């Protein structure tokens, strides 16, 4: 493989990725890729937290910076991305690191798609179709809008598939070890993607080997030893990441706790997948989360330009059918455990179970709350098959045009938002005036949004401890005195969410905050959006007097210490 050739290709895909993410690449240090009401703040914070911990010679799995008063254990879910972005964070700040890794991952998706097509189909202009299909996935547009950075790292999957294809056709110990390394990194980057990759390879291998079994062939030791080596290497590569994640998840001082009944009930309906998401353009959503007051968007839209080319590719090349079956399996598992069509479909009063449900029974300890992510394998395979279809066009030089048409459909009529929303990465200047010590930002919540998670991002500037844990809401605050000071002890909005009511909290607890915090920061714009039962300002003034800093952000300087 020519390094120069692939370097120029990476530059090409970086240019395409810049178009996909525009205008964010023009403001790498002043915006964050992602909608301000969702996950972007938590994920961008990790691009500061991990490099900050490493620079301080601290293990980045425990911290006292969040979850005051005790801190806790936390595995940043996009740990590999944060490691990759660490040099950028040290040199240019976490905003550039976060946006830079997002831009690189989108470009690598295009490059990996082209690479997979070349290995499976052979070199030619048709291979760029697979790259265009992946670089502009509506699924990625949605997840970038959601600010969920680790989900953007899809490039590991086609790299692993390409390596497996090479090892199958030209087996050697070195090639199977390469498969194992890539497979392990895929699982480490995103557990869902490790699961998807294993599923794709299993179905692909079974379908390829089945005709030989029918002819009486039996797998020999020489045939099995290579894949076994690959799986072993994959487990060794991913094991440290998995153990760190499990330790922080089950730690007595874990910062992220998900009650099982909450995940099974609410998350199941929240993340239901309607089969129409694969085929309906426009603004279609399996579940319109705006009715919950949230800005999350999800889609598995496959695009009709890709589907048509893929049909041609499989029709003209029967050798690609194992890939087709692997992709279909991924898409079916992406529908989740129960068939959903605007509502849960039932026959005779019973829900219609899908293969995902039966797989969960075999893997009861595996919490998969976002089944649509399991469809990413089918989306990647469909891009490969579309490249095969483009190879059958009479004028193969029009492959670039076919790729552009795929991209146009993705950016214009798919449910994926484009331009991708961005958030303001600036930090209010007032934080620079706060002396070293814990900071309490208020309000604690803005409805069902994650708007208050920006307090995590503000910490990247002031670097002082805060009481919140991901995701920032008053009921995720680890300082129970804060909850007691500003919530109604007799009312709850739901089983899992306290009612933020500043005037109903006993002043005994409110006064106690002066012993722990150096500053209380009130964000007026968020308070107005929160539509609280009572305003914070009169309550805080009655206890602490007028603010030391006034304006759009009010600050009360206190004498507290950790």
XYZ file of C-alpha atoms in Angstrom:
562
model
C 0.000 0.000 0.000
C 1.450 3.347 -1.048
C 1.728 5.715 1.930
C 1.753 8.713 -0.409
C -1.410 7.531 -2.188
C -3.318 7.036 1.057
C -2.039 10.340 2.454
C -3.542 12.171 -0.514
C -6.744 10.181 -0.059
C -6.919 11.183 3.589
C -6.509 14.822 2.570
C -9.355 14.371 0.088
C -11.637 12.885 2.752
C -10.674 15.632 5.195
C -11.923 18.134 2.609
C -15.174 16.174 2.213
C -15.521 15.936 6.007
C -15.061 19.705 6.219
C -18.062 20.110 3.908
C -20.108 17.705 6.029
C -19.268 19.583 9.250
C -19.259 23.118 7.851
C -19.207 25.781 9.303
C -17.710 24.256 12.490
C -14.248 23.646 10.921
C -13.915 27.394 10.429
C -14.309 27.997 14.186
C -12.547 25.054 15.797
C -11.722 26.890 19.028
C -14.949 28.836 19.525
C -17.714 26.276 18.939
C -18.379 22.644 19.806
C -19.948 20.241 17.309
C -23.311 19.293 18.789
C -26.608 20.799 19.907
C -26.338 22.751 23.207
C -29.290 20.916 24.785
C -27.828 17.421 24.558
C -24.647 15.427 25.272
C -22.029 17.696 23.717
C -20.937 19.294 27.015
C -20.225 16.002 28.801
C -18.280 14.586 25.875
C -16.287 17.736 25.156
C -15.450 17.931 28.894
C -13.798 14.511 28.633
C -11.392 15.949 26.052
C -10.180 18.232 28.843
C -10.483 15.846 31.790
C -8.382 12.978 30.396
C -5.469 15.166 29.115
C -5.674 17.255 32.328
C -5.406 14.113 34.473
C -2.506 12.726 32.446
C -0.652 16.051 32.600
C -1.128 15.997 36.385
C 0.172 12.394 36.544
C -3.209 11.172 37.805
C -5.131 8.076 36.710
C -8.100 9.392 34.658
C -10.631 6.962 36.172
C -11.198 8.709 39.511
C -11.675 12.390 40.230
C -12.577 14.892 42.923
C -13.380 17.554 40.330
C -16.986 16.422 39.959
C -19.429 14.823 42.346
C -18.441 17.044 45.283
C -18.037 16.455 48.231
C -16.434 13.033 47.687
C -15.821 12.843 43.945
C -15.950 9.353 42.527
C -14.962 6.857 39.872
C -15.677 7.508 36.211
C -14.609 5.957 32.915
C -14.907 8.565 30.182
C -16.833 6.703 27.512
C -14.801 8.161 24.627
C -11.483 7.397 26.293
C -9.645 6.517 23.055
C -10.830 9.741 21.422
C -9.635 11.769 24.413
C -6.225 10.051 24.255
C -5.997 10.780 20.543
C -6.933 14.414 21.130
C -4.635 14.921 24.133
C -1.789 16.611 22.169
C -4.294 19.015 20.618
C -5.827 19.697 24.032
C -2.433 20.485 25.566
C -1.482 22.803 22.682
C -4.739 24.441 21.630
C -7.364 23.595 24.248
C -10.156 21.024 24.573
C -12.477 22.629 22.009
C -9.926 22.173 19.223
C -9.197 18.649 20.477
C -12.865 17.635 20.517
C -13.703 19.193 17.142
C -10.459 17.967 15.606
C -11.111 14.358 16.562
C -14.697 14.608 15.292
C -13.452 15.988 11.949
C -10.777 13.300 11.702
C -13.259 10.520 12.480
C -15.635 11.657 9.751
C -12.733 11.756 7.274
C -11.539 8.326 8.404
C -15.050 6.964 7.845
C -14.734 7.917 4.173
C -11.193 6.609 3.928
C -12.093 3.314 5.643
C -15.107 2.846 3.393
C -12.917 3.256 0.327
C -10.309 0.915 1.831
C -12.890 -1.817 2.506
C -14.249 -1.553 -1.039
C -10.763 -1.868 -2.543
C -9.961 -4.979 -0.517
C -13.255 -6.711 -1.321
C -13.944 -5.454 -4.853
C -10.566 -4.447 -6.205
C -9.200 -1.004 -6.993
C -11.134 1.406 -9.148
C -13.094 4.676 -9.084
C -16.166 2.794 -7.845
C -14.551 2.450 -4.406
C -15.118 6.137 -3.625
C -18.870 5.391 -3.562
C -18.398 3.392 -0.373
C -16.398 6.287 1.066
C -19.085 8.833 0.230
C -21.748 6.540 1.673
C -19.943 6.386 5.017
C -18.650 9.939 5.283
C -22.184 11.325 4.928
C -24.188 8.738 6.899
C -27.405 10.330 8.217
C -26.809 8.197 11.321
C -23.556 10.086 11.896
C -25.158 13.477 11.257
C -27.645 12.726 14.031
C -25.057 11.455 16.503
C -22.816 14.464 15.875
C -25.816 16.683 16.531
C -26.345 14.709 19.740
C -22.714 15.337 20.689
C -22.072 11.626 21.312
C -18.493 11.562 20.109
C -17.618 7.866 20.537
C -20.475 6.843 18.226
C -18.791 8.758 15.392
C -15.828 6.339 15.481
C -17.274 3.959 12.866
C -14.021 3.715 10.896
C -12.776 0.846 13.069
C -15.499 -1.444 11.698
C -14.616 -1.329 7.958
C -10.923 -1.540 8.810
C -11.577 -4.731 10.790
C -13.815 -6.166 8.061
C -11.185 -5.468 5.403
C -8.493 -7.138 7.502
C -10.731 -10.181 8.083
C -11.450 -10.436 4.355
C -7.725 -10.446 3.621
C -6.986 -12.990 6.358
C -9.737 -15.314 5.143
C -8.551 -15.296 1.544
C -4.810 -15.203 2.266
C -4.491 -16.662 5.764
C -1.396 -16.088 7.838
C -0.639 -15.603 11.497
C 0.313 -11.974 10.914
C -2.973 -11.177 9.152
C -5.102 -12.792 11.878
C -3.198 -10.869 14.536
C -3.948 -7.682 12.595
C -7.620 -8.625 12.620
C -7.434 -9.168 16.372
C -5.762 -5.809 17.049
C -8.307 -3.912 14.950
C -11.217 -5.891 16.416
C -9.989 -5.153 19.933
C -9.630 -1.427 19.224
C -13.125 -1.417 17.707
C -14.566 -2.866 20.913
C -12.486 -0.503 23.054
C -13.623 2.534 21.091
C -17.297 1.571 21.322
C -18.705 -1.577 22.918
C -21.669 -1.563 20.504
C -19.309 -1.523 17.541
C -17.313 -4.434 18.917
C -20.557 -6.383 19.209
C -21.624 -5.389 15.688
C -18.260 -6.351 14.214
C -18.377 -9.762 15.877
C -21.905 -10.282 14.540
C -20.928 -9.283 10.997
C -17.897 -11.546 10.932
C -19.819 -14.484 12.418
C -22.683 -14.275 9.906
C -20.318 -13.581 7.014
C -18.119 -16.556 7.950
C -21.065 -18.936 8.416
C -22.630 -18.003 5.082
C -19.297 -18.392 3.280
C -18.562 -21.749 4.920
C -22.091 -23.194 4.677
C -21.789 -24.364 1.030
C -18.599 -26.210 1.957
C -20.363 -27.900 4.887
C -23.107 -29.083 2.541
C -20.435 -30.691 0.394
C -19.126 -32.587 3.397
C -16.181 -30.384 4.279
C -15.329 -30.015 7.970
C -13.280 -27.239 9.580
C -9.744 -28.367 10.336
C -7.437 -27.193 13.069
C -5.446 -25.145 10.552
C -8.633 -23.364 9.478
C -9.779 -22.581 13.030
C -6.476 -21.580 14.584
C -6.259 -18.253 12.704
C -9.684 -16.901 13.765
C -9.029 -18.191 17.301
C -5.786 -16.228 17.403
C -7.620 -13.133 16.185
C -10.281 -13.436 18.883
C -7.617 -13.976 21.542
C -5.673 -10.888 20.484
C -8.898 -8.854 20.349
C -9.718 -9.845 23.924
C -6.226 -8.897 25.108
C -6.405 -5.484 23.395
C -9.885 -4.602 24.655
C -9.585 -6.177 28.115
C -7.854 -3.235 29.887
C -10.512 -0.808 28.642
C -13.315 -3.206 29.568
C -11.948 -3.807 33.066
C -11.531 -0.074 33.700
C -15.079 0.550 32.522
C -16.520 -2.261 34.645
C -14.578 -1.165 37.712
C -15.877 2.408 37.541
C -19.399 1.207 36.758
C -19.635 -1.170 39.718
C -17.525 0.826 42.135
C -19.129 1.746 45.460
C -18.306 5.347 44.547
C -19.410 5.212 40.904
C -20.383 8.588 39.481
C -22.777 7.066 36.948
C -25.519 4.840 38.303
C -28.384 3.530 36.153
C -31.198 1.754 38.001
C -32.263 -1.364 36.073
C -35.964 -0.610 36.214
C -35.265 2.829 34.773
C -33.223 1.458 31.884
C -35.648 -1.321 31.002
C -38.786 0.790 31.064
C -38.089 4.375 30.128
C -35.049 3.804 27.903
C -36.772 0.983 25.987
C -39.606 3.243 24.875
C -37.269 6.240 24.544
C -34.988 4.432 22.081
C -37.568 2.335 20.228
C -36.678 1.739 16.562
C -39.336 1.878 13.878
C -38.379 -0.094 10.702
C -39.457 2.911 8.652
C -36.381 4.762 9.918
C -34.380 2.834 7.302
C -36.463 4.015 4.349
C -38.410 7.236 5.081
C -36.651 10.514 4.166
C -37.483 13.935 5.523
C -37.775 14.510 9.251
C -39.087 11.077 10.229
C -38.144 9.927 13.742
C -38.926 6.539 15.272
C -39.703 8.421 18.484
C -40.101 12.184 18.345
C -38.043 13.085 21.394
C -39.028 16.741 21.132
C -42.309 15.681 22.744
C -40.193 14.817 25.806
C -38.610 18.263 25.625
C -35.344 16.846 24.289
C -33.231 17.758 21.276
C -31.899 14.251 20.549
C -32.381 12.995 16.991
C -31.818 9.459 15.708
C -32.067 7.826 12.301
C -30.921 4.722 10.462
C -31.934 6.117 7.057
C -30.174 4.012 4.404
C -30.722 6.391 1.442
C -32.380 5.253 -1.770
C -29.360 6.103 -3.925
C -27.331 3.637 -1.839
C -30.089 0.999 -1.825
C -30.508 1.043 -5.617
C -26.765 0.738 -6.243
C -26.502 -2.022 -3.622
C -29.283 -4.034 -5.298
C -27.407 -3.791 -8.595
C -24.172 -4.811 -6.894
C -25.584 -7.980 -5.293
C -27.609 -8.892 -8.376
C -24.526 -8.712 -10.582
C -22.105 -10.335 -8.135
C -23.354 -13.395 -6.239
C -20.078 -13.622 -4.319
C -21.217 -10.616 -2.276
C -24.218 -12.431 -0.783
C -22.401 -13.315 2.457
C -21.902 -9.585 2.977
C -25.588 -8.998 2.245
C -26.699 -11.519 4.863
C -24.308 -10.056 7.415
C -25.691 -6.576 6.734
C -29.306 -7.739 6.974
C -28.583 -9.397 10.336
C -27.178 -6.112 11.627
C -30.212 -4.142 10.440
C -32.607 -6.627 12.051
C -30.775 -6.480 15.376
C -30.830 -2.694 15.094
C -34.617 -2.801 15.458
C -34.282 -3.724 19.128
C -36.071 -6.416 21.156
C -39.700 -5.671 20.218
C -41.274 -4.680 16.905
C -42.282 -1.009 16.941
C -44.357 0.793 14.298
C -45.355 4.064 15.884
C -46.334 1.914 18.864
C -45.484 -1.551 20.150
C -47.097 -4.032 17.743
C -48.911 -6.961 19.317
C -50.476 -10.214 18.182
C -53.111 -11.634 20.499
C -52.165 -9.085 23.125
C -48.504 -10.133 23.109
C -45.617 -8.031 21.854
C -43.757 -9.300 18.777
C -40.265 -10.318 19.879
C -37.321 -9.838 17.538
C -33.944 -11.664 17.441
C -32.394 -8.973 19.640
C -34.703 -10.035 22.478
C -33.556 -13.647 22.342
C -29.926 -12.567 22.193
C -30.462 -10.555 25.376
C -31.669 -13.703 27.116
C -28.338 -15.317 26.256
C -26.421 -12.239 27.388
C -28.455 -11.007 30.373
C -25.658 -8.886 31.833
C -25.097 -6.897 28.642
C -26.993 -3.618 28.876
C -27.778 -2.444 25.334
C -29.998 0.589 25.633
C -29.425 2.007 22.127
C -30.261 -0.840 19.711
C -30.141 1.381 16.615
C -26.364 1.489 16.997
C -26.319 -2.213 16.146
C -27.567 -1.293 12.658
C -24.323 0.486 11.817
C -22.872 -2.755 10.438
C -25.688 -2.999 7.901
C -25.215 0.640 6.933
C -21.507 0.074 6.335
C -22.105 -3.114 4.342
C -24.698 -1.339 2.218
C -22.057 1.243 1.298
C -19.770 -1.603 0.194
C -22.523 -3.148 -1.929
C -23.295 0.263 -3.435
C -19.665 0.468 -4.575
C -20.130 -2.951 -6.196
C -23.167 -1.564 -7.993
C -21.197 1.459 -9.174
C -18.556 -0.917 -10.560
C -21.236 -2.332 -12.875
C -22.168 1.033 -14.363
C -21.427 1.354 -18.073
C -19.194 4.371 -17.482
C -17.268 3.714 -14.298
C -15.987 7.275 -14.331
C -19.429 8.407 -13.154
C -18.730 6.768 -9.779
C -17.676 10.119 -8.380
C -21.010 11.550 -9.513
C -22.832 8.660 -7.848
C -20.928 9.402 -4.633
C -21.856 13.072 -4.825
C -25.540 12.146 -5.316
C -25.370 9.966 -2.190
C -23.913 12.884 -0.284
C -26.534 15.298 -1.593
C -29.327 12.962 -0.493
C -27.696 12.635 2.915
C -27.331 16.367 3.485
C -30.625 17.545 2.019
C -33.521 15.094 2.378
C -32.374 12.680 5.082
C -33.482 13.026 8.727
C -29.889 13.826 9.650
C -29.606 17.537 10.535
C -27.356 19.586 8.274
C -25.623 21.895 8.895
C -24.765 19.996 12.067
C -25.731 22.156 15.082
C -22.972 23.693 17.184
C -22.669 25.064 20.704
C -20.850 28.156 21.918
C -17.538 27.038 23.414
C -16.818 30.345 25.159
C -16.683 30.392 28.965
C -18.076 33.422 30.832
C -15.267 35.719 31.960
C -16.685 35.866 35.477
C -15.230 32.431 36.264
C -11.729 33.878 36.143
C -12.581 36.043 39.190
C -13.561 33.094 41.414
C -10.826 32.074 43.878
C -9.730 28.457 44.049
C -12.419 26.307 45.602
C -15.715 24.543 44.870
C -18.246 26.232 42.584
C -22.020 25.720 42.599
C -23.796 26.590 39.340
C -27.572 27.100 39.329
C -30.208 26.271 38.209
C -29.694 22.543 38.460
C -31.988 21.571 35.573
C -33.682 22.977 32.488
C -36.614 20.643 31.992
C -35.622 17.358 30.367
C -32.755 18.947 28.436
C -29.059 18.637 29.180
C -28.508 22.391 28.881
C -27.072 22.648 32.392
C -24.353 20.140 31.480
C -22.484 23.184 30.184
C -21.306 23.574 33.809
C -18.942 20.713 33.009
C -17.540 22.685 30.095
C -17.131 25.805 32.245
C -14.981 23.716 34.565
C -12.433 23.302 31.762
C -11.701 27.001 32.313
C -12.007 27.519 36.077
C -10.776 23.990 37.056
C -12.563 24.077 40.427
C -14.640 21.184 41.858
C -18.382 21.080 41.166
C -21.052 18.940 42.881
C -22.719 17.556 39.767
C -22.160 14.204 38.137
C -23.051 13.311 34.534
C -25.552 14.274 33.415
C -25.979 17.633 35.139
C -29.385 17.864 36.764
C -30.289 18.789 40.311
C -31.101 15.176 41.115
C -27.651 14.077 39.836
C -25.994 16.455 42.301
C -23.878 14.430 44.725
C -24.084 17.135 47.386
C -27.324 16.267 49.140
C -27.289 19.601 50.962
C -27.738 21.318 47.586
C -30.733 19.123 46.827
C -32.157 19.808 50.287
C -31.598 23.557 49.910
C -33.426 23.993 46.623
C -36.023 21.238 46.285
C -39.457 20.656 47.708
C -39.040 17.687 50.063
C -42.687 16.685 49.630
C -42.980 16.765 45.825
C -41.264 14.898 43.003
C -41.849 15.327 39.274
C -41.398 11.578 38.792
C -40.001 8.544 40.505
C -36.510 9.540 39.396
C -36.525 13.341 39.349
C -36.814 15.782 42.232
C -38.789 19.017 41.908
C -36.524 22.064 41.790
C -38.252 24.686 43.921
C -35.747 27.209 45.367
C -38.164 28.870 47.805
C -39.236 25.583 49.422
C -35.779 24.531 50.573
C -35.041 25.174 54.276
C -32.656 28.117 54.818
C -30.747 25.904 57.229
C -29.367 24.013 54.237
C -28.983 27.152 52.144
C -26.789 28.789 54.775
C -24.743 25.609 55.077
C -23.612 26.036 51.461
C -21.410 28.962 52.516
C -19.202 26.527 54.399
C -18.493 24.387 51.345
C -18.479 26.638 48.247
C -16.299 29.527 47.168
C -18.972 30.811 44.806
C -22.578 30.310 43.765
C -23.152 31.209 40.114
C -26.700 31.898 38.901
C -27.305 31.708 35.140
C -30.331 33.871 34.444
C -30.955 32.656 30.907
C -31.104 29.029 32.034
C -33.284 29.963 34.996
C -35.800 31.607 32.666
C -35.837 28.543 30.436
C -36.288 26.258 33.435
C -39.597 27.940 34.390
C -39.101 27.075 38.049
C -41.789 27.294 40.695
C -39.840 30.158 42.257
C -36.832 32.259 41.298
C -33.386 31.699 42.766
C -32.321 35.335 43.146
C -34.620 36.388 46.004
C -33.804 33.189 47.873
C -30.050 33.661 47.470
C -30.227 37.367 48.340
C -32.185 36.639 51.492
C -29.426 34.303 52.677
C -26.206 35.752 51.198
C -27.151 39.362 50.387
C -26.757 41.010 46.957
C -24.465 39.264 44.458
C -20.822 40.330 44.203
C -21.062 40.192 40.419
C -24.295 41.066 38.644
C -25.548 40.987 35.075
C -26.595 38.081 32.887
C -24.698 35.904 35.369
C -24.873 36.654 39.083
C -22.138 35.467 41.447
C -22.116 35.251 45.236
C -18.567 34.952 46.607
C -18.402 32.773 49.722
C -15.778 31.589 52.174
C -16.304 27.847 51.858
C -13.638 25.195 51.491
C -13.817 21.583 50.313
